[in-house]
mmCIF file of C-alpha atoms and ligand atoms in Angstrom:
data_model
loop_
_atom_site.group_PDB
_atom_site.id
_atom_site.type_symbol
_atom_site.label_atom_id
_atom_site.label_comp_id
_atom_site.label_asym_id
_atom_site.label_seq_id
_atom_site.Cartn_x
_atom_site.Cartn_y
_atom_site.Cartn_z
ATOM 1 C CA MET A 1 0.108 0.496 0.109
ATOM 2 C CA THR A 2 0.788 3.787 -0.335
ATOM 3 C CA ARG A 3 0.643 5.817 2.528
ATOM 4 C CA HIS A 4 -2.524 8.300 0.486
ATOM 5 C CA ALA A 5 -4.401 4.113 0.352
ATOM 6 C CA THR A 6 -3.251 4.140 4.284
ATOM 7 C CA GLU A 7 -5.470 7.171 3.344
ATOM 8 C CA PHE A 8 -8.762 5.428 2.940
ATOM 9 C CA VAL A 9 -8.184 1.892 4.593
ATOM 10 C CA GLN A 10 -5.623 0.784 7.078
ATOM 11 C CA PRO A 11 -3.016 -2.345 6.713
ATOM 12 C CA LEU A 12 -4.521 -4.506 9.649
ATOM 13 C CA THR A 13 -8.047 -4.290 7.297
ATOM 14 C CA PHE A 14 -6.217 -5.925 4.371
ATOM 15 C CA GLU A 15 -3.610 -8.311 7.034
ATOM 16 C CA ALA A 16 -6.666 -9.643 8.936
ATOM 17 C CA LEU A 17 -8.405 -10.215 5.704
ATOM 18 C CA SER A 18 -5.637 -11.174 3.744
ATOM 19 C CA GLY A 19 -4.224 -13.299 6.913
ATOM 20 C CA ASN A 20 -0.448 -11.692 4.719
ATOM 21 C CA PRO A 21 2.000 -8.840 5.443
ATOM 22 C CA VAL A 22 0.837 -5.598 4.402
ATOM 23 C CA VAL A 23 4.155 -3.368 3.405
ATOM 24 C CA VAL A 24 3.969 0.391 3.367
ATOM 25 C CA GLY A 25 6.906 2.674 4.139
ATOM 26 C CA MET A 26 10.382 1.476 2.780
ATOM 27 C CA PHE A 27 11.825 0.929 6.646
ATOM 28 C CA ASP A 28 8.628 -0.472 7.757
ATOM 29 C CA ARG A 29 10.032 -3.587 8.420
ATOM 30 C CA PRO A 30 13.640 -3.443 8.931
ATOM 31 C CA ASP A 31 15.435 -7.105 8.272
ATOM 32 C CA TYR A 32 18.351 -6.046 7.688
ATOM 33 C CA SER A 33 19.690 -9.885 5.980
ATOM 34 C CA LYS A 34 18.047 -8.577 3.514
ATOM 35 C CA ILE A 35 16.416 -5.421 0.721
ATOM 36 C CA GLU A 36 13.147 -6.054 1.157
ATOM 37 C CA HIS A 37 11.606 -4.102 -2.051
ATOM 38 C CA ILE A 38 14.560 -6.553 -3.852
ATOM 39 C CA SER A 39 13.321 -9.591 -2.594
ATOM 40 C CA LEU A 40 9.185 -9.393 -2.995
ATOM 41 C CA ALA A 41 10.470 -8.798 -6.708
ATOM 42 C CA ARG A 42 12.230 -11.518 -7.215
ATOM 43 C CA GLN A 43 9.271 -13.789 -5.728
ATOM 44 C CA ALA A 44 6.603 -12.631 -7.318
ATOM 45 C CA ASP A 45 5.214 -13.950 -10.743
ATOM 46 C CA LEU A 46 3.741 -10.986 -11.626
ATOM 47 C CA LEU A 47 3.377 -6.798 -10.846
ATOM 48 C CA LEU A 48 -0.132 -5.681 -9.722
ATOM 49 C CA VAL A 49 -1.235 -2.511 -9.152
ATOM 50 C CA ALA A 50 -4.923 -2.130 -8.683
ATOM 51 C CA PRO A 51 -6.186 0.613 -8.156
ATOM 52 C CA ALA A 52 -3.549 3.063 -9.916
ATOM 53 C CA THR A 53 -4.327 6.545 -9.371
ATOM 54 C CA ALA A 54 -2.844 9.268 -11.735
ATOM 55 C CA ASN A 55 0.327 9.955 -9.833
ATOM 56 C CA ILE A 56 1.447 5.868 -9.855
ATOM 57 C CA LEU A 57 0.849 5.725 -14.001
ATOM 58 C CA ALA A 58 3.745 9.369 -13.717
ATOM 59 C CA LYS A 59 5.985 8.519 -11.137
ATOM 60 C CA PHE A 60 6.169 5.106 -12.703
ATOM 61 C CA ALA A 61 5.772 6.078 -16.362
ATOM 62 C CA HIS A 62 9.112 8.561 -15.279
ATOM 63 C CA GLY A 63 10.873 5.481 -13.338
ATOM 64 C CA ILE A 64 10.778 8.150 -9.260
ATOM 65 C CA ALA A 65 11.513 5.751 -6.468
ATOM 66 C CA ASP A 66 10.297 7.542 -3.383
ATOM 67 C CA ASP A 67 8.796 4.983 -1.984
ATOM 68 C CA PHE A 68 8.316 1.699 -1.151
ATOM 69 C CA LEU A 69 5.910 0.834 -4.211
ATOM 70 C CA THR A 70 7.548 3.034 -6.800
ATOM 71 C CA THR A 71 10.227 1.442 -5.867
ATOM 72 C CA LEU A 72 9.291 -2.207 -6.083
ATOM 73 C CA TYR A 73 8.025 -1.333 -9.440
ATOM 74 C CA LEU A 74 11.891 -0.652 -10.901
ATOM 75 C CA SER A 75 13.184 -3.333 -8.942
ATOM 76 C CA ASN A 76 10.304 -5.209 -10.565
ATOM 77 C CA THR A 77 11.529 -7.773 -13.889
ATOM 78 C CA ARG A 78 8.271 -9.920 -14.255
ATOM 79 C CA PRO A 79 4.636 -8.618 -16.332
ATOM 80 C CA VAL A 80 3.170 -5.502 -14.700
ATOM 81 C CA LEU A 81 -0.559 -5.424 -14.595
ATOM 82 C CA ILE A 82 -1.965 -2.195 -13.942
ATOM 83 C CA ALA A 83 -5.632 -0.989 -12.743
ATOM 84 C CA PRO A 84 -6.465 2.047 -13.011
ATOM 85 C CA ALA A 85 -8.767 4.510 -11.181
ATOM 86 C CA MET A 86 -9.591 8.495 -11.568
ATOM 87 C CA ASN A 87 -11.558 10.983 -12.352
ATOM 88 C CA VAL A 88 -12.556 10.917 -15.561
ATOM 89 C CA GLU A 89 -10.666 14.333 -16.211
ATOM 90 C CA MET A 90 -7.717 12.914 -14.833
ATOM 91 C CA TRP A 91 -7.779 9.827 -17.165
ATOM 92 C CA ASN A 92 -8.775 11.934 -19.645
ATOM 93 C CA HIS A 93 -6.180 14.416 -18.545
ATOM 94 C CA PRO A 94 -3.301 14.690 -21.624
ATOM 95 C CA ALA A 95 -0.568 14.015 -19.586
ATOM 96 C CA THR A 96 -2.592 10.693 -18.239
ATOM 97 C CA ARG A 97 -2.390 9.567 -21.767
ATOM 98 C CA ALA A 98 0.814 10.282 -22.312
ATOM 99 C CA ASN A 99 1.927 8.795 -19.507
ATOM 100 C CA LEU A 100 -0.226 5.360 -20.453
ATOM 101 C CA GLU A 101 1.495 5.532 -23.481
ATOM 102 C CA ILE A 102 5.078 5.425 -22.521
ATOM 103 C CA LEU A 103 3.599 2.611 -20.195
ATOM 104 C CA ARG A 104 1.580 1.074 -23.478
ATOM 105 C CA GLU A 105 5.113 0.506 -24.725
ATOM 106 C CA ARG A 106 6.916 -0.469 -22.706
ATOM 107 C CA GLY A 107 4.406 -3.603 -22.687
ATOM 108 C CA HIS A 108 3.095 -3.026 -19.443
ATOM 109 C CA TYR A 109 -0.734 -4.610 -19.462
ATOM 110 C CA PHE A 110 -4.315 -2.936 -17.938
ATOM 111 C CA VAL A 111 -7.838 -3.470 -16.704
ATOM 112 C CA ASN A 112 -9.297 -0.451 -18.827
ATOM 113 C CA PRO A 113 -11.668 1.430 -15.522
ATOM 114 C CA GLY A 114 -15.780 0.930 -16.069
ATOM 115 C CA VAL A 115 -17.412 3.875 -16.777
ATOM 116 C CA GLY A 116 -19.830 4.712 -14.565
ATOM 117 C CA TYR A 117 -20.853 7.243 -11.107
ATOM 118 C CA GLN A 118 -17.838 7.897 -8.897
ATOM 119 C CA ALA A 119 -16.368 8.273 -5.798
ATOM 120 C CA CYS A 120 -16.763 12.315 -6.528
ATOM 121 C CA GLY A 121 -19.839 12.605 -8.133
ATOM 122 C CA GLU A 122 -19.269 12.617 -11.459
ATOM 123 C CA VAL A 123 -20.198 9.908 -14.486
ATOM 124 C CA GLY A 124 -17.671 8.955 -16.959
ATOM 125 C CA GLU A 125 -14.332 6.170 -17.126
ATOM 126 C CA GLY A 126 -12.171 5.950 -14.773
ATOM 127 C CA ARG A 127 -14.257 3.659 -11.954
ATOM 128 C CA LEU A 128 -12.076 0.667 -10.911
ATOM 129 C CA ALA A 129 -12.564 -2.731 -12.994
ATOM 130 C CA GLU A 130 -14.637 -4.977 -11.235
ATOM 131 C CA PRO A 131 -12.261 -7.381 -9.260
ATOM 132 C CA GLU A 132 -13.455 -9.827 -11.424
ATOM 133 C CA ASP A 133 -12.671 -8.510 -13.992
ATOM 134 C CA ILE A 134 -8.641 -7.619 -12.379
ATOM 135 C CA VAL A 135 -8.530 -11.080 -11.183
ATOM 136 C CA HIS A 136 -9.920 -13.538 -14.471
ATOM 137 C CA GLN A 137 -7.084 -10.851 -16.496
ATOM 138 C CA ALA A 138 -4.548 -11.849 -14.000
ATOM 139 C CA LEU A 139 -4.136 -15.289 -13.530
ATOM 140 C CA HIS A 140 -4.783 -14.962 -17.517
ATOM 141 C CA LEU A 141 -1.224 -13.433 -17.216
ATOM 142 C CA LEU A 142 0.281 -16.203 -15.505
ATOM 143 C CA GLN A 143 -1.646 -18.536 -17.681
ATOM 144 C CA ARG A 144 -0.260 -17.637 -20.647
ATOM 145 C CA LYS A 145 3.373 -17.346 -19.091
ATOM 146 C CA LEU A 146 4.346 -14.096 -20.475
ATOM 147 C CA GLU A 147 8.109 -14.726 -19.835
ATOM 148 C CA THR A 148 8.107 -14.499 -23.955
ATOM 149 C CA GLY A 149 7.580 -10.798 -23.303
ATOM 150 C CA PRO A 150 4.892 -8.842 -25.325
ATOM 151 C CA ASP A 151 4.848 -11.758 -28.315
ATOM 152 C CA LEU A 152 3.081 -8.590 -30.564
ATOM 153 C CA ALA A 153 5.365 -5.979 -30.621
ATOM 154 C CA GLY A 154 7.131 -4.973 -33.762
ATOM 155 C CA GLU A 155 3.665 -5.490 -35.570
ATOM 156 C CA HIS A 156 0.382 -3.126 -36.477
ATOM 157 C CA ILE A 157 -2.821 -4.170 -36.483
ATOM 158 C CA LEU A 158 -5.811 -2.977 -38.090
ATOM 159 C CA ILE A 159 -8.784 -4.016 -37.452
ATOM 160 C CA THR A 160 -12.508 -3.565 -38.240
ATOM 161 C CA ALA A 161 -15.081 -3.903 -35.540
ATOM 162 C CA GLY A 162 -19.421 -2.800 -35.441
ATOM 163 C CA PRO A 163 -22.143 -3.046 -38.036
ATOM 164 C CA THR A 164 -22.459 -0.138 -41.152
ATOM 165 C CA VAL A 165 -24.671 2.268 -41.501
ATOM 166 C CA GLU A 166 -26.700 2.638 -44.611
ATOM 167 C CA ASP A 167 -28.884 5.527 -45.246
ATOM 168 C CA LEU A 168 -32.184 5.019 -46.806
ATOM 169 C CA ASP A 169 -33.653 8.842 -46.171
ATOM 170 C CA PRO A 170 -32.535 11.773 -43.873
ATOM 171 C CA VAL A 171 -33.564 9.493 -41.016
ATOM 172 C CA ARG A 172 -33.597 6.087 -42.054
ATOM 173 C CA PHE A 173 -31.184 3.524 -42.448
ATOM 174 C CA ILE A 174 -29.842 0.070 -42.885
ATOM 175 C CA THR A 175 -27.666 -1.873 -40.196
ATOM 176 C CA ASN A 176 -27.101 -5.187 -38.296
ATOM 177 C CA ARG A 177 -26.585 -6.102 -34.893
ATOM 178 C CA SER A 178 -23.273 -6.134 -34.529
ATOM 179 C CA SER A 179 -22.221 -4.621 -30.944
ATOM 180 C CA GLY A 180 -18.574 -4.304 -31.560
ATOM 181 C CA LYS A 181 -17.048 -5.706 -28.377
ATOM 182 C CA MET A 182 -15.524 -8.757 -30.487
ATOM 183 C CA GLY A 183 -13.446 -6.338 -32.494
ATOM 184 C CA TYR A 184 -13.037 -4.099 -29.330
ATOM 185 C CA ALA A 185 -12.204 -6.893 -28.036
ATOM 186 C CA LEU A 186 -10.324 -7.829 -30.539
ATOM 187 C CA ALA A 187 -8.143 -4.992 -30.325
ATOM 188 C CA GLU A 188 -7.645 -4.805 -26.720
ATOM 189 C CA ALA A 189 -5.332 -8.043 -26.533
ATOM 190 C CA ALA A 190 -3.636 -7.503 -29.267
ATOM 191 C CA ARG A 191 -2.730 -3.755 -27.728
ATOM 192 C CA ASP A 192 -2.384 -5.394 -24.580
ATOM 193 C CA ARG A 193 -0.174 -8.080 -26.146
ATOM 194 C CA GLY A 194 3.012 -5.480 -27.524
ATOM 195 C CA ALA A 195 1.128 -4.444 -31.026
ATOM 196 C CA ARG A 196 0.912 -1.116 -31.980
ATOM 197 C CA VAL A 197 -3.480 -1.336 -32.776
ATOM 198 C CA THR A 198 -5.372 0.747 -35.569
ATOM 199 C CA LEU A 199 -9.147 0.130 -34.980
ATOM 200 C CA ILE A 200 -11.455 0.763 -37.548
ATOM 201 C CA SER A 201 -14.304 1.030 -36.164
ATOM 202 C CA GLY A 202 -19.057 1.457 -36.820
ATOM 203 C CA PRO A 203 -21.332 2.575 -34.302
ATOM 204 C CA VAL A 204 -21.186 1.767 -31.343
ATOM 205 C CA ARG A 205 -21.539 1.963 -27.581
ATOM 206 C CA ILE A 206 -18.645 0.575 -26.252
ATOM 207 C CA ALA A 207 -15.356 4.005 -24.899
ATOM 208 C CA PRO A 208 -12.655 3.821 -26.745
ATOM 209 C CA PRO A 209 -9.884 1.929 -25.326
ATOM 210 C CA ALA A 210 -7.323 3.228 -24.758
ATOM 211 C CA GLY A 211 -3.861 3.444 -26.211
ATOM 212 C CA VAL A 212 -5.241 1.718 -29.072
ATOM 213 C CA GLU A 213 -6.108 4.594 -32.254
ATOM 214 C CA THR A 214 -9.201 4.688 -33.399
ATOM 215 C CA VAL A 215 -11.265 6.349 -35.624
ATOM 216 C CA SER A 216 -14.428 6.382 -36.144
ATOM 217 C CA VAL A 217 -17.056 5.771 -39.444
ATOM 218 C CA ARG A 218 -20.717 5.418 -40.078
ATOM 219 C CA SER A 219 -21.316 3.652 -44.036
ATOM 220 C CA THR A 220 -19.313 0.994 -45.596
ATOM 221 C CA ARG A 221 -17.617 3.130 -48.340
ATOM 222 C CA GLN A 222 -16.080 6.084 -45.571
ATOM 223 C CA MET A 223 -14.904 2.298 -43.219
ATOM 224 C CA TYR A 224 -13.526 1.643 -46.781
ATOM 225 C CA ASP A 225 -11.495 5.024 -47.243
ATOM 226 C CA ALA A 226 -10.455 4.515 -43.659
ATOM 227 C CA VAL A 227 -9.308 0.897 -43.660
ATOM 228 C CA MET A 228 -7.706 1.734 -47.349
ATOM 229 C CA SER A 229 -5.771 4.765 -46.325
ATOM 230 C CA ARG A 230 -3.700 3.294 -43.257
ATOM 231 C CA VAL A 231 -3.754 -0.234 -44.266
ATOM 232 C CA GLY A 232 -0.323 -0.085 -45.985
ATOM 233 C CA ASP A 233 1.855 0.088 -43.068
ATOM 234 C CA SER A 234 0.280 -2.662 -41.230
ATOM 235 C CA SER A 235 1.344 -6.362 -40.797
ATOM 236 C CA VAL A 236 -1.692 -7.552 -40.251
ATOM 237 C CA PHE A 237 -5.030 -6.886 -41.019
ATOM 238 C CA ILE A 238 -8.746 -8.335 -38.172
ATOM 239 C CA GLY A 239 -12.087 -8.362 -40.300
ATOM 240 C CA CYS A 240 -14.173 -8.580 -37.747
ATOM 241 C CA ALA A 241 -16.121 -5.760 -38.804
ATOM 242 C CA ALA A 242 -20.126 -7.062 -40.180
ATOM 243 C CA VAL A 243 -19.429 -4.656 -43.051
ATOM 244 C CA ALA A 244 -22.866 -4.070 -45.026
ATOM 245 C CA ASP A 245 -22.481 -5.930 -47.938
ATOM 246 C CA PHE A 246 -25.355 -4.403 -50.290
ATOM 247 C CA ARG A 247 -26.958 -0.342 -49.735
ATOM 248 C CA PRO A 248 -29.512 1.774 -51.113
ATOM 249 C CA ALA A 249 -28.397 2.741 -54.735
ATOM 250 C CA SER A 250 -29.942 6.081 -54.443
ATOM 251 C CA PRO A 251 -30.874 6.760 -50.610
ATOM 252 C CA ALA A 252 -33.463 9.306 -51.075
ATOM 253 C CA VAL A 253 -32.275 13.447 -50.171
ATOM 254 C CA GLN A 254 -35.749 13.991 -48.368
ATOM 255 C CA LYS A 255 -37.598 11.690 -45.698
ATOM 256 C CA ILE A 256 -39.238 9.065 -48.645
ATOM 257 C CA LYS A 257 -43.627 9.710 -47.816
ATOM 258 C CA LYS A 258 -45.907 7.380 -47.822
ATOM 259 C CA LEU A 259 -48.617 8.764 -49.972
ATOM 260 C CA GLY A 260 -50.547 6.049 -49.666
ATOM 261 C CA ARG A 261 -48.869 2.803 -51.058
ATOM 262 C CA GLN A 262 -49.044 -0.119 -50.028
ATOM 263 C CA SER A 263 -45.211 -1.396 -50.648
ATOM 264 C CA ILE A 264 -42.645 0.187 -52.154
ATOM 265 C CA THR A 265 -39.147 -1.345 -54.622
ATOM 266 C CA ILE A 266 -35.506 -0.524 -52.570
ATOM 267 C CA GLU A 267 -33.133 -0.902 -55.458
ATOM 268 C CA LEU A 268 -29.780 -2.048 -53.615
ATOM 269 C CA GLU A 269 -26.054 -1.935 -55.271
ATOM 270 C CA ALA A 270 -22.248 -4.368 -53.669
ATOM 271 C CA THR A 271 -21.855 -2.056 -51.400
ATOM 272 C CA GLU A 272 -16.877 -2.135 -51.538
ATOM 273 C CA ASP A 273 -15.283 -5.344 -50.272
ATOM 274 C CA ILE A 274 -13.175 -3.827 -47.996
ATOM 275 C CA ILE A 275 -11.346 -7.454 -46.664
ATOM 276 C CA GLY A 276 -11.430 -8.797 -50.517
ATOM 277 C CA SER A 277 -8.944 -5.430 -51.534
ATOM 278 C CA VAL A 278 -7.289 -5.281 -48.140
ATOM 279 C CA ALA A 279 -6.322 -9.617 -49.491
ATOM 280 C CA ARG A 280 -5.524 -8.521 -53.287
ATOM 281 C CA ASP A 281 -3.411 -4.853 -52.276
ATOM 282 C CA PRO A 282 -0.394 -5.968 -54.825
ATOM 283 C CA GLN A 283 1.173 -4.319 -52.027
ATOM 284 C CA ARG A 284 0.391 -6.958 -49.598
ATOM 285 C CA ASN A 285 3.318 -8.742 -48.792
ATOM 286 C CA SER A 286 3.783 -10.510 -45.598
ATOM 287 C CA ARG A 287 0.576 -8.608 -44.697
ATOM 288 C CA ILE A 288 -1.316 -11.866 -42.414
ATOM 289 C CA VAL A 289 -5.677 -10.908 -43.758
ATOM 290 C CA VAL A 290 -8.309 -12.945 -40.986
ATOM 291 C CA GLY A 291 -11.444 -12.090 -41.158
ATOM 292 C CA PHE A 292 -15.348 -13.172 -39.037
ATOM 293 C CA ALA A 293 -17.808 -15.855 -40.738
ATOM 294 C CA ALA A 294 -21.590 -15.014 -38.956
ATOM 295 C CA GLU A 295 -23.503 -18.132 -40.438
ATOM 296 C CA SER A 296 -26.605 -19.398 -40.114
ATOM 297 C CA GLN A 297 -26.089 -21.660 -42.025
ATOM 298 C CA SER A 298 -23.613 -24.614 -43.466
ATOM 299 C CA LEU A 299 -21.702 -22.558 -40.876
ATOM 300 C CA LEU A 300 -17.641 -24.860 -42.580
ATOM 301 C CA ASP A 301 -18.276 -24.520 -45.732
ATOM 302 C CA ASN A 302 -19.674 -20.737 -45.830
ATOM 303 C CA ALA A 303 -16.396 -19.669 -44.321
ATOM 304 C CA GLU A 304 -14.017 -22.168 -45.830
ATOM 305 C CA THR A 305 -16.270 -20.090 -49.457
ATOM 306 C CA LYS A 306 -15.507 -16.600 -48.092
ATOM 307 C CA LEU A 307 -11.375 -18.044 -47.158
ATOM 308 C CA ARG A 308 -10.652 -18.957 -50.525
ATOM 309 C CA GLU A 309 -12.328 -16.804 -52.797
ATOM 310 C CA LYS A 310 -10.957 -13.692 -50.224
ATOM 311 C CA SER A 311 -6.904 -15.040 -50.486
ATOM 312 C CA LEU A 312 -7.592 -15.158 -46.469
ATOM 313 C CA ASP A 313 -4.737 -15.871 -44.120
ATOM 314 C CA LEU A 314 -7.612 -17.939 -41.597
ATOM 315 C CA ILE A 315 -11.006 -16.583 -40.995
ATOM 316 C CA VAL A 316 -12.526 -17.398 -37.931
ATOM 317 C CA ALA A 317 -16.269 -18.974 -38.577
ATOM 318 C CA ASN A 318 -18.817 -17.991 -35.947
ATOM 319 C CA ASP A 319 -22.635 -19.633 -35.306
ATOM 320 C CA ILE A 320 -24.843 -16.929 -34.826
ATOM 321 C CA THR A 321 -27.858 -19.467 -34.013
ATOM 322 C CA ARG A 322 -25.411 -20.941 -30.579
ATOM 323 C CA GLU A 323 -27.548 -19.899 -27.839
ATOM 324 C CA GLY A 324 -25.641 -16.756 -25.699
ATOM 325 C CA ALA A 325 -23.342 -16.283 -29.056
ATOM 326 C CA GLY A 326 -22.731 -14.088 -31.304
ATOM 327 C CA PHE A 327 -24.149 -10.851 -32.052
ATOM 328 C CA ASP A 328 -24.496 -8.534 -29.169
ATOM 329 C CA VAL A 329 -23.374 -11.035 -26.268
ATOM 330 C CA ASP A 330 -20.391 -11.167 -24.394
ATOM 331 C CA ASN A 331 -19.690 -14.357 -25.370
ATOM 332 C CA ASN A 332 -18.915 -16.798 -28.381
ATOM 333 C CA VAL A 333 -18.038 -19.322 -30.213
ATOM 334 C CA ALA A 334 -15.952 -20.595 -33.103
ATOM 335 C CA THR A 335 -14.459 -22.685 -35.808
ATOM 336 C CA ILE A 336 -10.745 -20.968 -37.010
ATOM 337 C CA LEU A 337 -10.097 -22.178 -40.590
ATOM 338 C CA ARG A 338 -6.479 -22.225 -41.562
ATOM 339 C CA ARG A 339 -5.482 -22.263 -45.573
ATOM 340 C CA ASP A 340 -4.023 -25.501 -44.936
ATOM 341 C CA GLY A 341 -8.041 -26.833 -44.569
ATOM 342 C CA SER A 342 -6.943 -28.145 -40.923
ATOM 343 C CA ARG A 343 -9.042 -26.365 -38.044
ATOM 344 C CA ILE A 344 -9.396 -25.691 -34.264
ATOM 345 C CA GLU A 345 -12.769 -25.710 -32.840
ATOM 346 C CA LEU A 346 -13.089 -23.309 -29.626
ATOM 347 C CA PRO A 347 -16.097 -23.705 -27.433
ATOM 348 C CA LEU A 348 -17.976 -21.168 -25.728
ATOM 349 C CA GLN A 349 -16.030 -18.741 -24.113
ATOM 350 C CA SER A 350 -15.829 -15.392 -23.138
ATOM 351 C CA LYS A 351 -15.278 -12.860 -26.166
ATOM 352 C CA ARG A 352 -11.681 -12.059 -24.605
ATOM 353 C CA ASP A 353 -10.480 -15.138 -24.267
ATOM 354 C CA LEU A 354 -11.649 -15.978 -28.589
ATOM 355 C CA ALA A 355 -9.518 -12.755 -29.206
ATOM 356 C CA GLU A 356 -6.163 -14.483 -27.367
ATOM 357 C CA LYS A 357 -7.114 -17.480 -29.020
ATOM 358 C CA VAL A 358 -7.398 -15.934 -33.308
ATOM 359 C CA LEU A 359 -4.077 -14.042 -31.004
ATOM 360 C CA ASP A 360 -2.568 -16.914 -30.672
ATOM 361 C CA GLU A 361 -3.467 -18.020 -33.975
ATOM 362 C CA ILE A 362 -1.887 -15.045 -35.683
ATOM 363 C CA VAL A 363 1.400 -15.346 -33.523
ATOM 364 C CA GLY A 364 1.652 -18.362 -35.552
ATOM 365 C CA THR A 365 0.690 -17.643 -38.186
ATOM 366 C CA ILE A 366 3.573 -14.845 -38.293
ATOM 367 C CA LYS A 367 5.658 -17.468 -36.864
ATOM 368 C CA GLN A 368 5.535 -19.768 -40.051
ATOM 369 C CA GLY A 369 5.993 -17.027 -42.166
ATOM 370 C CA ARG A 370 9.228 -16.431 -41.079
ATOM 371 C CA THR A 371 10.763 -19.585 -40.573
ATOM 372 C CA ALA A 372 9.491 -20.103 -44.421
ATOM 373 C CA SER A 373 10.946 -17.016 -45.131
ATOM 374 C CA VAL A 374 13.829 -17.448 -43.718
ATOM 375 C CA SER A 375 14.427 -20.832 -45.226
ATOM 376 C CA ALA A 376 13.753 -19.263 -49.049
ATOM 377 C CA GLN A 377 16.778 -16.327 -48.739
ATOM 378 C CA VAL A 378 18.990 -19.497 -47.687
ATOM 379 C CA THR A 379 17.115 -21.594 -50.764
ATOM 380 C CA ASP A 380 18.491 -19.274 -52.701
ATOM 381 C CA GLN A 381 21.464 -18.002 -51.693
HETATM 382 O O1 PMT B 401 -19.726 -7.093 -33.066
HETATM 383 P P1 PMT B 401 -20.141 -8.508 -32.299
HETATM 384 O O2 PMT B 401 -21.757 -7.993 -31.257
HETATM 385 O O3 PMT B 401 -19.561 -8.386 -31.250
HETATM 386 O O4 PMT B 401 -20.404 -9.236 -33.179
HETATM 387 C C1 PMT B 401 -19.397 -10.138 -33.633
HETATM 388 C C2 PMT B 401 -19.440 -10.827 -35.085
HETATM 389 C C3 PMT B 401 -20.517 -11.461 -34.678
HETATM 390 C C4 PMT B 401 -20.467 -9.252 -35.848
HETATM 391 C C5 PMT B 401 -18.304 -11.230 -35.117
HETATM 392 O O5 PMT B 401 -17.589 -12.400 -34.448
HETATM 393 C C6 PMT B 401 -18.529 -11.462 -37.014
HETATM 394 O O6 PMT B 401 -18.929 -12.500 -37.702
HETATM 395 N N1 PMT B 401 -17.574 -10.497 -37.822
HETATM 396 C C7 PMT B 401 -18.349 -10.443 -39.617
HETATM 397 C C8 PMT B 401 -19.699 -11.244 -39.233
HETATM 398 C C9 PMT B 401 -19.992 -11.172 -40.796
HETATM 399 O O7 PMT B 401 -20.288 -9.797 -41.383
HETATM 400 O O8 PMT B 401 -18.829 -11.305 -41.955
HETATM 401 P P2 PMT B 401 -20.194 -11.581 -43.494
HETATM 402 O O9 PMT B 401 -19.211 -13.293 -43.660
HETATM 403 O O10 PMT B 401 -20.737 -11.026 -43.704
HETATM 404 O O11 PMT B 401 -17.729 -11.861 -43.643
HETATM 405 C C10 PMT B 401 -17.027 -12.376 -44.381
HETATM 406 C C11 PMT B 401 -15.868 -11.229 -43.741
HETATM 407 O O12 PMT B 401 -16.122 -10.527 -44.177
HETATM 408 C C12 PMT B 401 -15.671 -10.762 -42.053
HETATM 409 O O13 PMT B 401 -14.503 -10.489 -42.326
HETATM 410 C C13 PMT B 401 -16.500 -8.699 -42.888
HETATM 411 O O14 PMT B 401 -15.944 -8.136 -42.378
HETATM 412 C C14 PMT B 401 -15.541 -8.834 -43.858
HETATM 413 N N2 PMT B 401 -16.161 -8.182 -45.811
HETATM 414 C C15 PMT B 401 -17.985 -8.441 -45.982
HETATM 415 C C16 PMT B 401 -18.384 -6.925 -46.729
HETATM 416 C C17 PMT B 401 -17.858 -6.396 -46.643
HETATM 417 N N3 PMT B 401 -18.551 -6.356 -48.392
HETATM 418 N N4 PMT B 401 -16.718 -5.677 -46.861
HETATM 419 C C18 PMT B 401 -15.511 -7.102 -46.099
HETATM 420 O O15 PMT B 401 -14.330 -6.282 -45.249
#
């Protein structure tokens, strides 16, 4: 605990509840046979800081070591997981954003704060994440044996998420039920694994993930333009958005009137095939292109066809008829199809867990590609 934390809760409370000693000051428990911050750092598998204030983020970012926690941080060599909590304006302050950026670039992991009513009475982003989510993420990191470090460091991953919206007239539109949850989970997981992430998002109700460049779009054409202008320096493209395949050929400038008609016909035209354009880009080189397929019938056959026709490296086929999976829910169930015809069946799980599995597969594909190109170079010589 920091000294400030003890103003809120007594160390004795934590000692009694956890059955473990609480360290606050550098010199509280002098055991001259060992230097406590070094010995604690060497015992740890993970350094979890929760709640992390704007002040602690700033000290971590700039290497200030003026108390036990900040000294422990500097001597720690294990993965660091941070759960920030602060007032919404402090969270949004450019100084805090810059510090977050530094810590993310350093490869630290975050459990993002939630949005809601805050202790200060204001409403917004900055509430400490739910304890269950923090524990879940800590266990997840420990399970993934992150000793090897963030495995997507150096990659630039471009992800599309959410629905696209096609206007019929100034008040009506065609869209779908995508909430963006799957695509945002991918963006957060890729960011936490060290990638630079650009998220092109249709209209959703989720806050943009911190540390991810998020571009908001509405129509398929806007999503296409946003993707094509940024895909150039990306090494991985993931098309998770539920993109409209058709749009009204001539959207009405004025609100369409009923005028006593019992039916009307609206002509639709095909939209841009975003993922197909990314995959067919002559400058694609070694870029990995991953698609999603949301199917209500013949799941694997339809996904296989999309994999081949759109020249994808991988496709994640989700069965949207499964209860509790697919659109606008927190969980998903999927099969990942590879180009060589092999498949990985994944059971129903949280979208974050599924995102990690998809990224594991992408890491495997990157490694294979690099091994293949090294052996090709050796053969050339
Ligand atoms: O957002 P959530 O509520 O969390 O739901 C997640 C999801 C179900 C939307 C997601 O998991 C998913 O399956 N996304 C793809 C949905 C889809 O519409 O797939 P599709 O079969 O129509 O398209 C196949 C692929 O082509 C997709 O990668 C899609 O992004 C891409 N596509 C499609 C049409 C188009 N014009 N351009 C594209 O790039």
